[in-house]
Amino acid sequence: MIPKKYKSIFLIIIIVIILTLSFYNNFWNIANNNWFNNHQRDSESLVVGRLYKSQIDGITSQNGLLGKFYSSQDGEYKIYKNSLNAGDYSTYVGQIGLQGIAFSILDNYTNFNNEQNLKMFWLLNSFLLSLVLAFIMIWLYNEFGISSFIVVSLTTVFSQWITVFGRNLYWSIWIMFLPMLICIYLLYYEDKYGRYNNVITSVLIFISIFIKSSSGYEYISTILISLTIPYFYYFIKNKWANKIFIKRFIVISLSSLSGFFMAMFVHILQLKSELGSYNKAIDSIIYRVLKRTSGDPNKVNEVYRASLESNVLNVINKYLENGKAAINLTNLSFFETTLFIFEFKDLIFLFLVASVLVFASKKYFPSIDENRNKFKALTISVWISFLAPLSWFVLAKGHSYIHRHMNYLLWHIPFTILGFALVGYALGLVIKDLNKKTPLLKNIITILVIVLIAILFISNYISTKNRDERITTLINSSENMIENNNFNIYINLKENRILYKTNNQKVNLDERFFLHIYTISSKVLPTERKKYNFDNLDFNFENHEWDFSILSKYFRNDIAMINMPDYPIKLIRTGQFNSKGRLWENSIELNYSSYQNNYLIPYNLTDNNWEEGINKDGKTILLESNIENVATVQEIKYLVLNNKKVEIQEIQYPSSKWIHVKLKNKIDITKYGYPKKIKVIR
């Protein structure tokens, strides 16, 4: 039989590999690719800006503060990857920026180019988070068994929010789990060997909270509560004396608060050097605290006023049911219905159901009775951990109101992790008891778990293969194409997509692309673009990259897909540009001929102005602005009605939804309305 410690090592290696792949490049397609590639780039660009500032002027320049050279988040990535002339550096004074300093030191000692360094830092962050989570899972395995480990492992892999945050250099969320992990293993060591040292505990907690606070004060209340959870668990499980628990709780509280205030003290010194005085430094910190918490709405900028005037209960409710789901399996090919979308409120209900089993009868569930104290300790720990995310939603109400695009992550620190551990533990104990009555049940459950894991791998393969086929179909069915030395640009009118494809590995994809859309009529353009007579859809390639093959996860993607507007398009002009001008440019007039019909069908509308798609003045026909109608009205001169030609006066596009066919002569509105087919002559 394999010793448990070797099993633990094996499980750590497996889970680290699986999670690192997920966090680094969304390997398992847990999150939408566009969301994964773009989530919190604005925050991360502060670290990227710091990296380049450190290369130019040294790590201590601008007091080591994070910052930007460009107002655009993508500008930081471009100047760093290509070592461009950067201009002025605008500092971000909201934190010390320890993560920027740390990555700058690593950046200084590598022999890779900047683009490779950026990928290496993403990989490092992904690995560290995977390692921290793996050690938490191994503790759960040792405490609650394999069923708890499996449930937590699978749900962590399937977590959209952990996935999209996983590699981000600004957030470095492995640091958020680190204080709790330290406390877990200090107490696990005591539980196993009977030794506990308050001094070592204080030092480690102080350092971990100092590191977290120096990398950003966001979510600090959640992290401070999370590190106390192991103490509540072992207090209940091992029946500590109240005196011991209170003493230890005071020690860890003072240590963590000391780490927090030490970081704030260093931050004040840093800002004093940057801003010129202690008063300005302290005022800067106070202002940021007020706008994030529940400060006076009259003392902050207008943009923060609504957040401070918001109701706490409304804010909490938004984090229960709005936004992106906790787990969404519809990105996987096997799960395509909303049945496999789980909101955070669904998880809370599931954890409540599992918690009720703590009261299960010894008669029916003897295994729960044998482990009732441990079960009770875990259950209480779960609901204490529920306070961790709530603390930030309440105390930092202003921040939570504004940042609904990201604060859902808090549910995982550590509430959902412990909640799923409880579900897995309860499931394992129930299966154990049922297995005594039905011996085959354990084997059935084992097979189901293996099948579920196999489905994950197969679904990833099928999902990627389907995307490949989708791209191939879009390319093959495109009606228009622009071709130059570096790109084939496919324009698919039916699907309203433009695809940029290059097989030239030397082409620079970091330079921005311009995409100008000229319409048949400026009336269909958005209001702000009408004065220019074209629509501007400029973009960065990496924001629209598409994994074209199963192996493209490991190589540079060579496909970008852009959604086209739904109005009639006459001409497309596209190319690349930088600060010196345009690098290349091509244009094409779109050809709709393959969709042309030899007849029109008026739109089925009858109201005060229209009779089955014919205006009551008898001189205008209403058409829906779809691709067939846009194609059919091109260059038409006559309609044929009752074997007679009726001349077209003009074609109008009053909006992106409608086409008006204006006639020179009046027609009988009772004869030619929907669903009659009206023949056209060009």
XYZ file of C-alpha atoms in Angstrom:
682
model
C 0.000 0.000 0.000
C 1.329 3.451 -0.912
C 2.140 5.591 2.189
C -0.142 8.605 2.590
C 2.732 11.091 2.317
C 3.602 9.780 -1.153
C -0.046 9.982 -2.139
C -0.027 13.593 -0.966
C 3.042 14.417 -3.047
C 1.479 12.779 -6.096
C -1.793 14.687 -5.603
C 0.080 17.986 -5.180
C 1.954 17.456 -8.454
C -1.237 16.567 -10.338
C -3.303 19.469 -9.005
C -0.471 21.981 -9.534
C -0.134 20.931 -13.178
C -3.895 21.064 -13.807
C -4.388 24.438 -12.099
C -1.266 26.037 -13.573
C -2.466 25.190 -17.079
C -5.850 26.694 -16.263
C -4.539 29.903 -14.686
C -1.798 30.496 -17.246
C -3.803 30.198 -20.453
C -7.335 28.998 -19.645
C -6.309 25.565 -20.929
C -9.552 23.882 -19.837
C -11.765 26.642 -21.314
C -13.343 27.306 -17.931
C -13.873 31.004 -18.686
C -14.774 32.783 -21.885
C -11.497 33.413 -23.737
C -12.160 37.102 -24.288
C -12.938 37.569 -20.597
C -9.833 35.623 -19.611
C -7.524 37.609 -21.908
C -8.856 41.031 -20.922
C -9.889 40.725 -17.284
C -8.200 43.350 -15.097
C -5.626 44.323 -17.727
C -6.112 47.902 -16.540
C -4.849 46.977 -13.065
C -2.098 44.706 -14.369
C -0.879 47.440 -16.714
C 0.258 49.356 -13.593
C 2.739 46.546 -12.878
C 3.810 46.362 -16.537
C 4.374 50.124 -16.490
C 6.505 49.699 -13.354
C 8.583 46.994 -15.044
C 9.505 49.321 -17.883
C 10.099 52.279 -15.586
C 12.513 50.102 -13.588
C 14.353 49.132 -16.776
C 14.750 52.760 -17.818
C 15.471 54.540 -14.526
C 16.052 51.825 -11.932
C 13.893 49.901 -9.490
C 13.816 52.720 -6.917
C 12.834 55.421 -9.432
C 9.599 57.224 -8.537
C 10.032 55.551 -5.120
C 9.177 52.159 -6.621
C 5.522 53.103 -7.146
C 3.378 51.399 -9.749
C 2.227 53.532 -12.662
C 1.572 54.110 -16.339
C 3.137 55.820 -19.315
C -0.071 55.818 -21.361
C -3.711 56.442 -20.526
C -4.556 53.302 -22.502
C -3.982 50.027 -20.621
C -2.704 48.355 -23.790
C -0.033 51.018 -24.207
C 1.946 49.635 -21.263
C 2.153 46.169 -22.792
C 3.253 47.534 -26.154
C 6.014 49.788 -24.839
C 7.307 47.087 -22.482
C 7.314 44.297 -25.080
C 8.946 46.464 -27.742
C 11.108 48.768 -25.550
C 9.570 51.884 -27.081
C 10.041 55.535 -26.162
C 7.751 55.818 -23.157
C 7.319 59.503 -22.285
C 6.107 60.667 -18.868
C 5.371 58.205 -16.059
C 2.206 58.716 -13.995
C 2.428 57.068 -10.570
C -0.310 55.124 -8.801
C -0.154 56.077 -5.124
C -2.802 53.677 -3.776
C -0.271 51.123 -2.464
C 3.448 50.451 -1.974
C 3.572 48.326 -5.126
C 5.612 45.452 -3.714
C 4.584 43.131 -6.548
C 5.935 45.634 -9.086
C 9.222 45.893 -7.197
C 9.515 42.092 -6.904
C 8.845 41.485 -10.598
C 11.239 44.310 -11.496
C 14.002 42.552 -9.559
C 13.281 39.298 -11.409
C 13.110 41.217 -14.679
C 16.570 42.609 -13.997
C 18.147 39.161 -13.606
C 16.697 37.256 -16.557
C 18.243 36.839 -19.988
C 14.902 36.735 -21.796
C 13.350 39.499 -23.858
C 10.506 41.504 -22.351
C 7.715 39.566 -24.030
C 9.173 36.292 -22.754
C 9.587 37.812 -19.289
C 5.928 38.803 -19.187
C 4.895 35.245 -20.043
C 7.315 33.898 -17.450
C 5.822 36.160 -14.755
C 2.323 34.987 -15.677
C 3.510 31.395 -15.437
C 5.188 32.065 -12.080
C 2.054 33.659 -10.650
C -0.057 30.780 -11.963
C 2.313 28.240 -10.431
C 2.439 29.959 -7.022
C -1.349 30.187 -6.798
C -1.650 26.545 -7.865
C 0.895 25.525 -5.238
C -0.826 27.450 -2.433
C -4.230 26.021 -3.362
C -2.747 22.523 -3.694
C -1.400 22.675 -0.127
C -4.807 23.820 1.129
C -6.386 20.879 -0.704
C -3.843 18.435 0.749
C -4.723 19.626 4.236
C -8.373 18.995 3.382
C -7.384 15.538 2.109
C -5.548 14.725 5.335
C -8.382 16.051 7.505
C -11.499 14.996 5.627
C -10.460 12.365 3.122
C -10.367 11.862 -0.609
C -14.015 12.807 -1.249
C -13.473 16.287 0.159
C -10.257 16.643 -1.851
C -11.960 15.607 -5.093
C -14.923 17.970 -4.673
C -12.723 20.957 -3.807
C -10.240 20.163 -6.586
C -12.909 19.889 -9.278
C -14.832 22.983 -8.183
C -11.621 25.001 -7.977
C -10.678 23.930 -11.495
C -14.189 24.902 -12.641
C -14.141 28.283 -10.872
C -14.362 31.072 -13.453
C -13.318 33.794 -11.036
C -10.173 32.117 -9.723
C -9.250 31.249 -13.319
C -9.465 34.805 -14.690
C -7.565 36.253 -11.705
C -5.019 33.433 -11.517
C -2.079 34.851 -13.476
C -2.720 38.587 -12.988
C 0.476 40.336 -11.901
C -1.301 43.117 -10.028
C -3.589 40.935 -7.946
C -1.176 38.030 -7.344
C -3.993 36.327 -5.460
C -1.778 33.559 -4.121
C -0.691 36.197 -1.598
C -4.306 36.468 -0.410
C -4.459 32.763 0.486
C -0.967 32.693 2.030
C -1.808 33.931 5.588
C -4.557 31.318 5.987
C -2.284 28.595 4.593
C 0.402 29.488 7.142
C -2.101 29.234 9.995
C -3.456 25.931 8.668
C -0.052 24.249 8.725
C 1.066 25.756 12.029
C -2.007 24.215 13.661
C -1.815 21.004 11.635
C 1.774 20.601 12.845
C 0.642 21.089 16.440
C -2.211 18.630 15.959
C 0.227 16.024 14.643
C 3.339 16.632 16.759
C 2.048 18.596 19.754
C 4.285 21.646 19.254
C 3.165 25.256 18.733
C 5.257 28.418 18.978
C 3.599 31.820 19.433
C 6.733 33.699 18.353
C 7.100 31.824 15.052
C 3.369 32.220 14.468
C 3.526 35.975 15.097
C 6.493 36.486 12.795
C 5.034 34.469 9.907
C 1.616 36.133 10.134
C 3.207 39.584 10.412
C 5.311 38.949 7.289
C 2.444 37.483 5.243
C 0.069 40.368 6.049
C 2.820 42.914 5.430
C 3.427 41.354 1.997
C -0.306 41.379 1.206
C -0.814 44.980 2.372
C 2.290 46.140 0.512
C 0.826 44.625 -2.656
C -2.512 46.398 -2.204
C -4.992 46.998 0.612
C -7.859 45.533 -1.400
C -9.793 42.778 0.386
C -7.717 43.121 3.556
C -10.679 42.528 5.904
C -11.438 39.283 4.047
C -7.832 38.107 4.367
C -7.680 39.020 8.081
C -10.821 36.995 8.818
C -9.687 34.086 6.631
C -6.505 33.525 8.639
C -8.565 33.074 11.835
C -10.675 30.238 10.374
C -8.138 27.446 11.112
C -8.111 28.574 14.762
C -11.880 28.274 15.032
C -11.724 24.851 13.394
C -9.067 23.384 15.708
C -10.608 25.119 18.750
C -13.844 23.197 18.190
C -12.328 19.965 16.878
C -9.699 19.576 19.608
C -11.803 21.193 22.345
C -9.202 23.738 23.364
C -9.678 25.536 26.628
C -11.256 28.961 26.104
C -8.164 30.578 27.606
C -5.879 29.009 24.983
C -8.140 30.042 22.103
C -8.506 33.622 23.326
C -4.753 33.981 23.861
C -3.945 32.651 20.408
C -6.676 34.730 18.799
C -5.277 37.881 20.390
C -1.747 36.993 19.254
C -2.700 36.408 15.611
C -4.933 39.495 15.600
C -2.172 41.734 16.933
C 0.373 40.183 14.562
C -1.821 40.656 11.504
C -2.780 44.216 12.457
C 0.900 44.985 13.081
C 1.743 43.756 9.586
C -1.027 45.917 8.142
C -0.008 49.076 10.010
C 3.680 48.506 9.269
C 2.836 48.420 5.559
C 0.831 51.616 5.971
C 3.756 53.260 7.794
C 6.157 52.320 4.980
C 3.570 53.562 2.480
C 3.406 56.942 4.231
C 7.204 57.243 4.084
C 7.106 56.328 0.397
C 4.377 58.891 -0.359
C 6.140 61.570 1.681
C 9.139 61.158 -0.603
C 6.909 61.156 -3.691
C 4.441 63.920 -2.768
C 6.724 66.136 -0.712
C 5.162 66.135 2.772
C 3.650 63.886 5.432
C 0.381 65.823 5.290
C -0.061 65.115 1.588
C 0.871 61.465 2.117
C -1.635 60.977 4.939
C -4.358 62.940 3.111
C -3.875 60.716 0.056
C -4.359 57.548 2.110
C -7.348 58.947 4.037
C -9.072 59.985 0.806
C -8.655 56.501 -0.663
C -9.991 54.894 2.519
C -13.058 57.164 2.505
C -13.986 56.567 -1.121
C -13.677 52.778 -0.692
C -15.622 52.475 2.564
C -18.571 54.521 3.820
C -17.189 58.019 3.818
C -19.120 61.248 3.395
C -20.411 61.386 -0.225
C -19.903 65.157 -0.179
C -16.158 64.801 0.382
C -15.301 62.656 -2.631
C -15.402 63.127 -6.397
C -18.792 62.856 -8.082
C -17.853 59.523 -9.663
C -17.751 57.917 -6.172
C -20.835 59.627 -4.737
C -23.374 56.996 -5.847
C -21.258 54.195 -4.369
C -21.170 55.832 -0.936
C -24.894 56.575 -1.031
C -25.761 52.966 -1.924
C -27.559 50.582 0.432
C -25.411 47.824 1.967
C -28.081 45.141 1.529
C -28.485 46.036 -2.143
C -24.727 45.751 -2.624
C -24.643 42.299 -0.995
C -27.630 41.150 -3.051
C -25.829 42.066 -6.278
C -22.998 39.713 -5.319
C -25.429 36.860 -4.747
C -27.179 36.761 -8.096
C -25.777 39.276 -10.576
C -22.630 39.157 -12.655
C -20.810 36.100 -13.922
C -21.618 32.799 -12.250
C -19.434 31.028 -9.707
C -19.245 27.980 -11.970
C -20.318 27.937 -15.607
C -19.819 24.645 -17.411
C -21.469 25.797 -20.633
C -18.029 26.672 -22.022
C -17.412 22.915 -22.122
C -18.916 21.014 -25.031
C -20.760 18.468 -22.889
C -22.641 21.073 -20.871
C -24.575 23.530 -22.994
C -27.696 24.300 -20.927
C -28.219 26.758 -18.076
C -28.671 23.724 -15.818
C -24.877 23.776 -15.484
C -24.590 27.431 -14.455
C -24.259 27.906 -10.686
C -24.681 31.308 -9.055
C -23.147 32.004 -5.655
C -26.608 31.881 -4.063
C -26.937 28.308 -5.402
C -23.692 27.354 -3.683
C -24.851 28.904 -0.407
C -28.003 26.767 -0.544
C -25.891 23.661 -1.259
C -23.659 24.405 1.741
C -26.740 24.887 3.941
C -28.017 21.451 2.918
C -24.641 19.885 3.747
C -24.566 21.729 7.081
C -27.900 20.240 8.159
C -26.302 16.784 8.095
C -24.420 17.679 11.278
C -27.684 16.776 13.017
C -28.047 13.440 11.191
C -29.212 10.489 13.269
C -26.700 7.904 14.491
C -29.167 5.209 13.474
C -29.037 6.099 9.785
C -25.596 7.717 9.504
C -23.224 6.196 12.090
C -20.149 7.558 10.276
C -21.373 11.131 10.726
C -21.998 10.382 14.400
C -18.462 8.983 14.819
C -17.011 12.154 13.272
C -19.628 14.595 14.557
C -17.205 16.871 16.382
C -14.990 17.246 13.312
C -18.097 17.694 11.145
C -19.383 20.369 13.523
C -15.992 22.120 13.545
C -15.909 22.264 9.753
C -19.550 23.391 9.521
C -19.040 26.259 11.952
C -15.804 27.207 10.176
C -17.675 27.392 6.862
C -20.193 29.872 8.213
C -17.572 31.948 9.994
C -15.736 32.098 6.662
C -18.992 33.431 5.150
C -18.226 36.615 7.095
C -14.929 37.055 5.219
C -16.412 38.221 1.881
C -19.304 39.947 3.659
C -16.845 42.037 5.653
C -15.504 43.663 2.482
C -18.942 44.094 0.921
C -20.010 45.957 4.081
C -16.869 47.766 5.242
C -15.719 48.633 1.716
C -19.213 49.291 0.415
C -18.010 52.007 -1.953
C -15.387 49.759 -3.515
C -17.821 46.827 -3.783
C -20.506 48.971 -5.423
C -18.151 50.146 -8.176
C -16.116 46.973 -8.700
C -18.870 44.465 -9.383
C -16.813 43.244 -12.332
C -14.260 41.676 -9.996
C -15.210 41.436 -6.287
C -17.021 38.116 -6.778
C -13.598 36.590 -6.219
C -14.083 37.245 -2.495
C -16.567 34.388 -2.167
C -13.633 32.023 -2.733
C -11.502 33.434 0.127
C -12.095 30.928 1.656
C -15.887 30.462 1.860
C -16.567 28.337 -1.244
C -13.408 26.275 -0.738
C -14.446 25.293 2.788
C -18.068 24.964 1.695
C -17.172 22.442 -0.978
C -14.895 20.683 1.522
C -17.960 20.295 3.749
C -20.027 18.971 0.830
C -17.284 16.484 -0.040
C -16.843 15.397 3.578
C -20.582 14.905 4.043
C -20.789 13.033 0.752
C -17.919 10.749 1.759
C -19.466 9.880 5.127
C -22.912 9.292 3.626
C -21.438 7.062 0.901
C -19.490 5.137 3.529
C -22.678 4.350 5.442
C -24.682 3.555 2.332
C -21.853 1.357 1.076
C -22.273 -0.881 4.111
C -25.822 -1.514 2.945
C -25.015 -1.439 -0.774
C -21.404 -2.650 -1.277
C -21.319 -1.725 -4.974
C -22.058 1.940 -4.270
C -18.431 2.862 -3.566
C -17.308 1.353 -6.857
C -20.092 3.169 -8.684
C -19.047 6.502 -7.153
C -15.411 5.845 -8.061
C -16.391 5.121 -11.647
C -18.501 8.297 -11.780
C -15.563 10.396 -10.572
C -13.266 8.853 -13.181
C -15.902 9.458 -15.862
C -16.271 13.101 -14.765
C -12.517 13.670 -14.990
C -12.460 11.975 -18.399
C -15.305 14.232 -19.521
C -13.236 17.274 -18.540
C -10.363 16.192 -20.787
C -12.568 15.032 -23.655
C -14.724 18.140 -23.467
C -11.660 20.354 -23.638
C -10.529 18.494 -26.754
C -13.964 18.667 -28.391
C -14.441 22.319 -27.462
C -11.107 23.239 -29.022
C -11.825 21.092 -32.073
C -15.227 22.755 -32.488
C -13.577 26.167 -32.381
C -11.148 25.029 -35.053
C -14.026 23.901 -37.245
C -15.920 27.109 -36.528
C -12.989 29.222 -37.701
C -12.428 27.037 -40.755
C -16.101 27.336 -41.692
C -16.031 31.109 -41.258
C -12.965 31.357 -43.499
C -14.319 29.052 -46.188
C -17.697 30.799 -46.304
C -16.322 34.347 -46.373
C -17.511 36.317 -49.380
C -14.754 38.956 -49.368
C -11.034 38.798 -48.692
C -8.105 41.208 -48.384
C -4.681 39.680 -48.994
C -1.227 41.170 -48.409
C 2.257 39.980 -47.465
C 1.422 39.423 -43.799
C -2.305 38.837 -43.537
C -5.304 37.219 -45.117
C -8.349 39.146 -43.933
C -11.652 37.308 -44.349
C -14.953 39.202 -44.289
C -17.958 37.012 -43.586
C -21.120 39.013 -44.225
C -23.518 36.273 -43.187
C -21.916 35.867 -39.763
C -20.959 39.541 -39.423
C -17.335 38.674 -38.659
C -13.910 39.813 -39.843
C -11.001 37.415 -39.356
C -7.351 38.454 -39.490
C -5.067 35.487 -40.129
C -1.302 35.431 -40.513
C 1.133 32.572 -40.872
C 4.108 34.898 -40.761
C 5.697 34.445 -37.350
C 7.822 37.572 -37.832
C 4.935 40.005 -38.225
C 4.558 42.428 -35.318
C 1.111 41.902 -33.831
C 1.697 44.360 -30.986
C 1.141 47.408 -33.184
C -2.445 48.613 -33.087
C -4.825 47.827 -35.962
C -7.186 50.374 -37.464
C -10.513 49.212 -38.852
C -12.684 51.855 -40.509
C -16.185 50.946 -41.647
C -17.808 53.046 -44.383
C -21.546 52.589 -44.721
C -24.028 52.888 -47.540
C -25.621 55.762 -45.606
C -24.153 57.779 -42.725
C -27.601 57.773 -41.095
C -27.018 54.240 -39.828
C -23.823 55.204 -37.984
C -23.748 55.749 -34.222
C -24.493 59.392 -33.382
C -20.938 60.206 -32.334
C -19.534 58.873 -35.640
C -21.904 60.499 -38.140
C -19.775 63.618 -38.538
C -16.826 61.439 -39.634
C -18.863 59.414 -42.165
C -17.264 56.165 -40.996
C -17.183 53.972 -37.903
C -13.924 53.416 -36.024
C -13.350 49.870 -34.718
C -9.589 50.101 -34.012
C -8.317 47.185 -31.928
C -5.345 45.316 -30.473
C -4.743 41.859 -31.914
C -4.186 40.125 -28.576
C -7.587 41.281 -27.286
C -9.314 39.328 -30.062
C -6.997 36.334 -30.438
C -8.582 32.988 -31.163
C -7.010 29.628 -30.380
C -6.999 28.105 -33.844
C -5.723 24.651 -32.998
C -5.222 22.383 -30.026
C -1.500 23.130 -30.037
C -2.002 26.886 -30.399
C -2.178 27.113 -26.624
C 1.599 26.721 -26.722
C 2.375 28.986 -29.667
C 1.462 32.485 -30.687
C -2.115 32.657 -31.891
C -2.505 33.722 -35.492
C -6.221 34.476 -35.691
C -8.117 37.537 -34.505
C -11.879 37.723 -34.884
C -13.780 41.016 -34.868
C -17.550 41.414 -34.707
C -18.851 43.714 -37.425
C -21.729 46.143 -36.863
C -25.150 45.080 -38.108
C -25.726 48.015 -40.476
C -25.127 47.912 -44.284
C -21.415 48.288 -45.079
C -20.050 49.669 -48.316
C -16.279 49.727 -47.791
C -13.737 48.542 -45.227
C -10.341 50.145 -44.761
C -7.883 48.464 -42.420
C -4.189 48.291 -41.525
C -1.696 48.825 -38.714
C -0.212 51.997 -37.289
C 2.061 53.344 -34.585
C 3.206 56.766 -33.399
C 5.157 57.289 -36.646
C 2.204 56.618 -38.937
C 0.563 53.787 -40.841
C 2.609 50.623 -41.378
C 0.337 49.147 -44.042
C -3.146 49.736 -45.355
C -5.707 47.927 -47.517
C -9.308 48.586 -48.436
C -12.123 46.679 -50.116
C -15.601 47.441 -51.387
C -17.855 44.677 -50.195
C -19.501 42.371 -52.679
C -22.994 41.242 -51.686
C -23.828 39.576 -55.017
C -24.027 36.035 -53.652
C -26.982 37.057 -51.489
C -28.938 38.918 -54.151
C -32.479 37.808 -54.902
C -34.618 38.768 -57.876
C -37.478 39.825 -55.633
C -38.299 41.768 -52.454
C -40.787 40.949 -49.701
C -42.152 43.928 -47.731
C -41.787 43.723 -43.951
C -44.821 42.480 -42.053
C -45.809 45.722 -40.325
C -49.230 47.331 -40.081
C -49.783 50.466 -38.000
C -50.856 54.092 -38.469
C -48.232 54.626 -41.196
C -47.813 51.207 -42.797
C -50.075 48.621 -44.365
C -48.298 45.229 -44.504
C -44.971 46.966 -45.167
C -46.250 49.547 -47.710
C -46.422 53.159 -46.580
C -49.941 54.516 -46.737
C -48.759 57.182 -49.189
C -48.212 54.275 -51.617
C -44.691 55.422 -52.512
C -42.445 53.668 -49.945
C -41.773 49.967 -49.311
C -40.389 48.942 -45.900
C -37.692 46.239 -45.784
C -35.826 44.723 -42.888
C -32.117 45.524 -43.107
C -30.818 41.960 -43.386
C -28.036 40.783 -45.654
C -30.373 39.467 -48.374
C -32.290 42.740 -48.620
C -29.123 44.847 -48.490
C -27.734 42.756 -51.350
C -30.953 42.772 -53.376
C -31.478 46.549 -53.372
C -27.976 47.159 -54.737
C -28.252 48.934 -58.115
C -31.939 48.083 -58.657
C -33.758 50.440 -61.034
C -37.283 49.067 -61.290
C -39.887 46.962 -59.541
C -42.258 44.852 -61.609
C -45.858 45.187 -60.461
C -48.712 43.669 -62.470
C -46.302 43.220 -65.432
C -45.469 46.940 -65.371
C -42.175 48.538 -64.394
C -42.240 51.020 -61.495
C -39.142 53.207 -61.323
C -37.120 53.435 -58.095
C -36.518 56.995 -56.953
C -33.942 56.142 -54.248
C -32.974 53.654 -51.563
C -32.855 55.081 -48.042
C -31.401 53.685 -44.823
C -33.182 55.560 -42.008
C -31.547 53.353 -39.347
C -29.482 50.203 -39.017
C -32.693 48.157 -38.803
C -34.668 49.395 -41.819
C -34.448 50.025 -45.569
C -36.876 52.288 -47.418
C -37.435 51.714 -51.138
C -38.730 55.048 -52.470
C -40.877 54.890 -55.649
C -41.519 57.619 -58.220
C -45.142 56.573 -58.657
C -47.800 55.545 -56.193
C -48.782 51.856 -55.978
C -51.853 50.070 -54.628
C -51.056 49.321 -50.979
C -53.707 46.596 -50.806
C -52.138 44.446 -53.535
C -48.390 44.345 -52.927
C -47.880 44.191 -49.165
C -46.488 41.296 -47.102
C -46.099 38.407 -47.983
C -46.142 39.229 -51.712
C -42.896 38.842 -53.676
C -42.076 41.901 -55.775
C -39.775 41.271 -58.750
C -36.790 43.636 -59.209
C -34.859 44.754 -62.318
C -31.287 46.081 -62.247
